GROMACS .gro file of C-alpha atoms in nm:
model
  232
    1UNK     CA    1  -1.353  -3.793  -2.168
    2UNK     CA    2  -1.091  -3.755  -1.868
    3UNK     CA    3  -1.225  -3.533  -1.571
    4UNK     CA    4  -0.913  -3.277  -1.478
    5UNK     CA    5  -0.864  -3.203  -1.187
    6UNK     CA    6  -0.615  -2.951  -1.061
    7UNK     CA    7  -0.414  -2.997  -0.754
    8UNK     CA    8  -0.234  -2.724  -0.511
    9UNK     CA    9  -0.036  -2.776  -0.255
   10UNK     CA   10   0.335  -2.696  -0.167
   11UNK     CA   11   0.392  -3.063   0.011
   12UNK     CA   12   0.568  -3.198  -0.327
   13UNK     CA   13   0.499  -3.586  -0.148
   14UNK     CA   14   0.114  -3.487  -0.113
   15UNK     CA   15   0.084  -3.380  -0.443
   16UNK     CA   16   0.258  -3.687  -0.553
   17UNK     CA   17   0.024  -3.924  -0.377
   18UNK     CA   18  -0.272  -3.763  -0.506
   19UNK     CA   19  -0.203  -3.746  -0.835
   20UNK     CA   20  -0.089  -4.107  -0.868
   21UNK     CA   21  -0.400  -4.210  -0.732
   22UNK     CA   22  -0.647  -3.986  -0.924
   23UNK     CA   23  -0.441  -4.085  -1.243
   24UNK     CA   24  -0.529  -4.437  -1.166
   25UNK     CA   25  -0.867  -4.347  -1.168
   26UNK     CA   26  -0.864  -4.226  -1.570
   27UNK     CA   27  -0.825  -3.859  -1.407
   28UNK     CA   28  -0.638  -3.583  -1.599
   29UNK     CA   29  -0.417  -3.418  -1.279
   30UNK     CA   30  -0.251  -3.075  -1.340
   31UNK     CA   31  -0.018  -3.006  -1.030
   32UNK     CA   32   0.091  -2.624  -0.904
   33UNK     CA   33   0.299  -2.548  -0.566
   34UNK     CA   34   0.172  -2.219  -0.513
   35UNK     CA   35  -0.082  -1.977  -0.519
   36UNK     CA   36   0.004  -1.787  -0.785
   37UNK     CA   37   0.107  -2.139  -1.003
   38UNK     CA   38  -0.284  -2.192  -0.925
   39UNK     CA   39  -0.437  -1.878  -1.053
   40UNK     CA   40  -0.222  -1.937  -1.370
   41UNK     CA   41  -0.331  -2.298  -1.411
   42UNK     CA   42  -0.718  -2.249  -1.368
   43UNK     CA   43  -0.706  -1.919  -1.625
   44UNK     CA   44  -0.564  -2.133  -1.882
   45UNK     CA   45  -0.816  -2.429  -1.862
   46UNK     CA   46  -1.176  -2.506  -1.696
   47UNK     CA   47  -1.138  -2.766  -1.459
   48UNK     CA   48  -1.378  -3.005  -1.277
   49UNK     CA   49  -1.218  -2.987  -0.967
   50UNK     CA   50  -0.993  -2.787  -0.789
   51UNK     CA   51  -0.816  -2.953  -0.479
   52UNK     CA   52  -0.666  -2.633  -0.259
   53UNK     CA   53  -0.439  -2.605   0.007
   54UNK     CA   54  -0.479  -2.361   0.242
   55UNK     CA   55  -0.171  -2.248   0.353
   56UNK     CA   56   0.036  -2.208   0.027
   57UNK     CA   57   0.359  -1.959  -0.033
   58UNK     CA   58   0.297  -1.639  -0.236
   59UNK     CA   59  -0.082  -1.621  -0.199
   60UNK     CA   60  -0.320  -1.824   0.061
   61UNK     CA   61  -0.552  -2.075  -0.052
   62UNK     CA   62  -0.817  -1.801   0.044
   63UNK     CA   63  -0.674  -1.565  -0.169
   64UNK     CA   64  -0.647  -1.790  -0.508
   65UNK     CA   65  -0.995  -1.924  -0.447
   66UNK     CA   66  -1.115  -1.530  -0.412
   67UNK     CA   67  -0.935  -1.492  -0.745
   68UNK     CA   68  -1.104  -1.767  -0.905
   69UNK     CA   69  -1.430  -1.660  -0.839
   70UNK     CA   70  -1.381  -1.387  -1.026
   71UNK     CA   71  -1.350  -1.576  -1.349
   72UNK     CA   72  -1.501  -1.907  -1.312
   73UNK     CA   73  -1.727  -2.102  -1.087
   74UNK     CA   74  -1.507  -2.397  -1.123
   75UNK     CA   75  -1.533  -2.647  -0.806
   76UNK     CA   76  -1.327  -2.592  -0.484
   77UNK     CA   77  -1.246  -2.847  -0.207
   78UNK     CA   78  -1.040  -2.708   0.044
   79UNK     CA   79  -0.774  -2.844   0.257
   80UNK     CA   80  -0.766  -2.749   0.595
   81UNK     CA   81  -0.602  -2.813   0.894
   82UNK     CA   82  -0.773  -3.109   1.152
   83UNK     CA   83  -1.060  -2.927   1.345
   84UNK     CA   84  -1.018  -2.534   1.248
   85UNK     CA   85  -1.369  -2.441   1.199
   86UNK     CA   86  -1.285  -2.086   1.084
   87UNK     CA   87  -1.012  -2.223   0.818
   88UNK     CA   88  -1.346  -2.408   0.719
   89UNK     CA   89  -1.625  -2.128   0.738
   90UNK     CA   90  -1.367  -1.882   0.558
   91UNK     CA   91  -1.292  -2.114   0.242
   92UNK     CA   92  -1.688  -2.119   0.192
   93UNK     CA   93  -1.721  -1.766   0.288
   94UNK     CA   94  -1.430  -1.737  -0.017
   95UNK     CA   95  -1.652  -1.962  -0.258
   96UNK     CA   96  -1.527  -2.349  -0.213
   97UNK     CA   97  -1.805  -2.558  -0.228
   98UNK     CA   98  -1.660  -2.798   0.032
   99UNK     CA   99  -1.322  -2.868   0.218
  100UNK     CA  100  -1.121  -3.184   0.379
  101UNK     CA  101  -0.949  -3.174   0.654
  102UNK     CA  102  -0.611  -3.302   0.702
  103UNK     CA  103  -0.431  -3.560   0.700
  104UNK     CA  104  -0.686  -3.734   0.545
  105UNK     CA  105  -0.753  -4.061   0.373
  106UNK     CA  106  -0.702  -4.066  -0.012
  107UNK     CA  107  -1.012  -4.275  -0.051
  108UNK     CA  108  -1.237  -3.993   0.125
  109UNK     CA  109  -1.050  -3.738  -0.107
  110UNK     CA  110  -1.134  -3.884  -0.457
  111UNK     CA  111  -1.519  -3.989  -0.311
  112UNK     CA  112  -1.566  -3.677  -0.201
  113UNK     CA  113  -1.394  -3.550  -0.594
  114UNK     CA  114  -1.629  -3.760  -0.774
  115UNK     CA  115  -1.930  -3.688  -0.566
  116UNK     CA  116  -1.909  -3.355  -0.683
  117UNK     CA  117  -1.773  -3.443  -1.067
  118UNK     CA  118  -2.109  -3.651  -1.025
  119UNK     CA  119  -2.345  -3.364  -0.895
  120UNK     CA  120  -2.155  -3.124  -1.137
  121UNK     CA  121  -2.239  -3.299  -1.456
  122UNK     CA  122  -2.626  -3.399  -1.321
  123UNK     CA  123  -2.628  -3.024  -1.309
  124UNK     CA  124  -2.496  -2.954  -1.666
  125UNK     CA  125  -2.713  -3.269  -1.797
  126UNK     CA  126  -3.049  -3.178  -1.654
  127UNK     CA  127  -3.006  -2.778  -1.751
  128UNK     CA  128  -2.905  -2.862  -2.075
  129UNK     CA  129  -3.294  -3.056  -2.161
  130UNK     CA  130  -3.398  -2.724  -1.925
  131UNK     CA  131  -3.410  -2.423  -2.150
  132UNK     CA  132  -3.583  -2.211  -1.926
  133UNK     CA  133  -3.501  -1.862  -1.845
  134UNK     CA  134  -3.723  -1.687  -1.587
  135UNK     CA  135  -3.748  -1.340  -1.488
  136UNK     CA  136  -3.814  -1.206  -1.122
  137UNK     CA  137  -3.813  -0.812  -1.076
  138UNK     CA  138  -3.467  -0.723  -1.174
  139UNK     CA  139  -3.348  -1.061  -1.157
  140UNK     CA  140  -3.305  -1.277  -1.488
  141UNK     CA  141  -3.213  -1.658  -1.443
  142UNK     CA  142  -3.094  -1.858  -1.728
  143UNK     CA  143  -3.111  -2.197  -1.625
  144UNK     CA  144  -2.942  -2.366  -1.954
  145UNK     CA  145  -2.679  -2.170  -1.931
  146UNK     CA  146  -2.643  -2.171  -1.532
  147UNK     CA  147  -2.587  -1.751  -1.527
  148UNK     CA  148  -2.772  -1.473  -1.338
  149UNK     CA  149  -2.822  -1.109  -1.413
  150UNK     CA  150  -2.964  -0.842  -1.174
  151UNK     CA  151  -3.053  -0.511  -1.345
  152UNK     CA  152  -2.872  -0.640  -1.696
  153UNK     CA  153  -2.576  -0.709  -1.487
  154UNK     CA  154  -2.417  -1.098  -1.440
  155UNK     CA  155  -2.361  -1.173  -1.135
  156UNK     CA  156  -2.087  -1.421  -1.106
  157UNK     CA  157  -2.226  -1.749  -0.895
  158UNK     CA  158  -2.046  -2.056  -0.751
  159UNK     CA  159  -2.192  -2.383  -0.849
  160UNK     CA  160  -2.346  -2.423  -0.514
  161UNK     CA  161  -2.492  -2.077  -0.480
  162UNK     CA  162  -2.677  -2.115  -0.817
  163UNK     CA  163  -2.789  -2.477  -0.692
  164UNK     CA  164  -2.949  -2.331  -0.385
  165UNK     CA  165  -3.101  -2.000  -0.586
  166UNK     CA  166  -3.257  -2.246  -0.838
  167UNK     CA  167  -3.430  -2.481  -0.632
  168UNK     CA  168  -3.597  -2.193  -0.406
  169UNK     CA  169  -3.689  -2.049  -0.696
  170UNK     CA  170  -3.881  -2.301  -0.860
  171UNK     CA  171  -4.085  -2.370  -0.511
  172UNK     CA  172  -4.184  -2.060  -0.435
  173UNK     CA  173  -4.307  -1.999  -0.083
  174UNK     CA  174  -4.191  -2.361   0.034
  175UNK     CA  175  -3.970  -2.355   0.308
  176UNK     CA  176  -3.682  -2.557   0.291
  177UNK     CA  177  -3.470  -2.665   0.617
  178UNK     CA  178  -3.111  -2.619   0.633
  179UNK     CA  179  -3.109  -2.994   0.700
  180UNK     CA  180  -3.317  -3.013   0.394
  181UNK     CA  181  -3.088  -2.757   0.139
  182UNK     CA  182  -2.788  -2.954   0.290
  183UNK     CA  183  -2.933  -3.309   0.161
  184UNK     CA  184  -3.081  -3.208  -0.169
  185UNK     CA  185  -2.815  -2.920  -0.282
  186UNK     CA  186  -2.429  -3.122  -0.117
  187UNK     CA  187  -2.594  -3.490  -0.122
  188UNK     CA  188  -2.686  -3.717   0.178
  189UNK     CA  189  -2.274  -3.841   0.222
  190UNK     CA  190  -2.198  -3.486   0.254
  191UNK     CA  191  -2.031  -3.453   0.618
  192UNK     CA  192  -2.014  -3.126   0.637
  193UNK     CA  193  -2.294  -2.905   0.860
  194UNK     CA  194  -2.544  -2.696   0.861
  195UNK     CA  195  -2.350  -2.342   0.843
  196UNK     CA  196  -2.224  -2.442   0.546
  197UNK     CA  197  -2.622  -2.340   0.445
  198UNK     CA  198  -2.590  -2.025   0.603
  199UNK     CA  199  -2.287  -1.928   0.484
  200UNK     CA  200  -2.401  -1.968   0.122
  201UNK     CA  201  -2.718  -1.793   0.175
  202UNK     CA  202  -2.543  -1.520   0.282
  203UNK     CA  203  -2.326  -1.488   0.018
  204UNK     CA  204  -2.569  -1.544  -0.258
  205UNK     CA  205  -2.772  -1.251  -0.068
  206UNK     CA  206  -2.526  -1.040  -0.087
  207UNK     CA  207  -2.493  -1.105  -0.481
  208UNK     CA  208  -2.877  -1.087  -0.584
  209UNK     CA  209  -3.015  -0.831  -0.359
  210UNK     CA  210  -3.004  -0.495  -0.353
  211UNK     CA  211  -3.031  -0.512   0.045
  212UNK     CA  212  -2.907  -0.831   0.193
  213UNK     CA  213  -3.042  -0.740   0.513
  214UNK     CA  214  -3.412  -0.646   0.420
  215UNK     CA  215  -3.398  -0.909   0.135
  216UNK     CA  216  -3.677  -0.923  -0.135
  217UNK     CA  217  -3.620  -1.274  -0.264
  218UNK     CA  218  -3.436  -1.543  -0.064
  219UNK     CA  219  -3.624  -1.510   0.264
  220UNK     CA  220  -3.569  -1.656   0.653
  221UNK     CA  221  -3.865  -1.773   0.838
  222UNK     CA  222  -3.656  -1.789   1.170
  223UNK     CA  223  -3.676  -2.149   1.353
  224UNK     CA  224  -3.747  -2.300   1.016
  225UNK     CA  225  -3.518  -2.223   0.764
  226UNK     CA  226  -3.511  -2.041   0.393
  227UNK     CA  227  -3.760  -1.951   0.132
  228UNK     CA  228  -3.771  -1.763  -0.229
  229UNK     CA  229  -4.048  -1.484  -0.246
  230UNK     CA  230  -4.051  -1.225  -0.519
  231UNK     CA  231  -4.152  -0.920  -0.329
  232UNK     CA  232  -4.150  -0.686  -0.637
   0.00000   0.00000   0.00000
C-alpha cells in the first residue's frame, strides 16, 4: 500500500519538485500552500509523513504542527531555514519529530522520509505482537495501541515521546545516555543532536507528571543522562 505523505509549503516550485520525486518513489503526495490548507488536509486523512514549512501565510508552521498535535501524532519533519537553531528547538518543542534545513538535497529529504516511514511501521509491527498494557501509579500504558492515560485521562503523545516513555519504562532504573536515547529512539543516520533528547523529555514530563520539576517517573541522574523510576 502507498505511504502518503503530505507536503506544505507556499514555494509552488518546491512543492513541485518534491512531489515529483516522492511520486516516483510509489508515494501518495497530498500538496497544501498554507497553514490553514494543512490543518484541513491532515483532519481529513492520517498520514505517514508530514513535510512542513516553517514560514507559511495564514498560520506558521509552528502553529499547524501545535494544531496537529492536538488530534494526531502523525510524523513531522520540519523545514527550516540554514543554521537557525531556535527555528529547530521550537518545531520539536511544537511536536515534529525531526526537521531539514534548507535548501536541501531531495535525496536527504526522502531518506530522511523513509527512515522514519521505516521506524514508524517497526513501531506499529512490533506493538501489534506486544499486547501489553502496564500500569504505574496513575499512569496506564497501552503498548498495542501506542496511548497513555494518567488518572483515566489520555494524554495525547507524539510518536517520539511515546518511543522514549516506552523504552525507559521497560528498563527500569537503567540509565540511558542522551547519546544513547538519540541512537536507539531517531536511529544511528539521525544528524540531528543531543537537545533534541532534552527537548522531548521535557515535553513528555510535562504530559505524564503531575510535577515536571520534582518528577516521579522519568528521572535525571545529572552528568549521565535519563532514567524511569516509579516513585509511587
Amino acid at each position: 500500500m502507498a505511504k502518503k505523505v503530505l507536503v506544505v509549503d507556499d514555494e509552488k516550485l518546491i512543492v513541485k519538485g518534491i512531489r515529483f520525486s516522492l511520486e516516483q518513489d510509489g508515494m501518495e503526495v497530498d500538496c497544501a500552500y498554507d497553514g490553514e490548507e494543512a490543518i484541513e488536509a491532515a483532519k481529513k486523512k492520517e498520514y505517514d509523513v508530514v513535510l512542513l514549512d516553517v514560514m507559511l501565510p495564514k498560520l506558521s508552521g509552528f502553529e499547524v504542527c501545535q494544531q496537529i498535535r492536538e488530534f494526531s501524532s502523525m510524523p513531522i519533519i520540519m523545514l527550516t531555514a540554514k543554521g537557525d537553531d531556535m527555528d529547530k528547538i521550537l518545531g520539536l518543542e511544537y511536536g515534529a519529530d525531526d526537521y531539514i534545513t534548507k535548501p536541501f538535497n531531495i535525496l536527504e529529504v526522502k531518506a530522511r522520509i523513509k527512515a522514519i516511514i521505516r521506524r514508524s511501521t517497526k513501531n506499529t509491527t512490533t506493538n501489534n505482537n506486544d499486547s501489553k498494557t502496564v500500569v504505574f501509579g496513575d499512569m496506564k500504558i497501552d503498548c498495542e495501541n501506542r496511548r497513555v492515560y494518567i488518572s483515566g485521562k489520555e494524554v495525547n503523545l507524539t510518536a517520539k515521546e511515546f518511543d522514549l516513555l516506552e523504552l525507559l519504562v521497560f528498563n527500569p532504573n537503567k540509565v540511558y545516555s542522551r547519546e544513547n536515547l538519540l541512537n536507539i529512539v531517531w536511529g544511528y543516520d539521525y544528524p540531528g543532536d543531543v537537545r533534541t533528547v532534552d527537548v522531548h523529555i521535557r515535553r513528555l514530563r510535562e504530559k505524564i507528571e503531575s510535577n515536571p520539576s520534582e518528577p516521579k517517573y522519568i528521572h535525571t541522574k545529572w552528568g549521565v543522562g535519563y532514567f524511569f523510576q516509579n516513585q509511587e
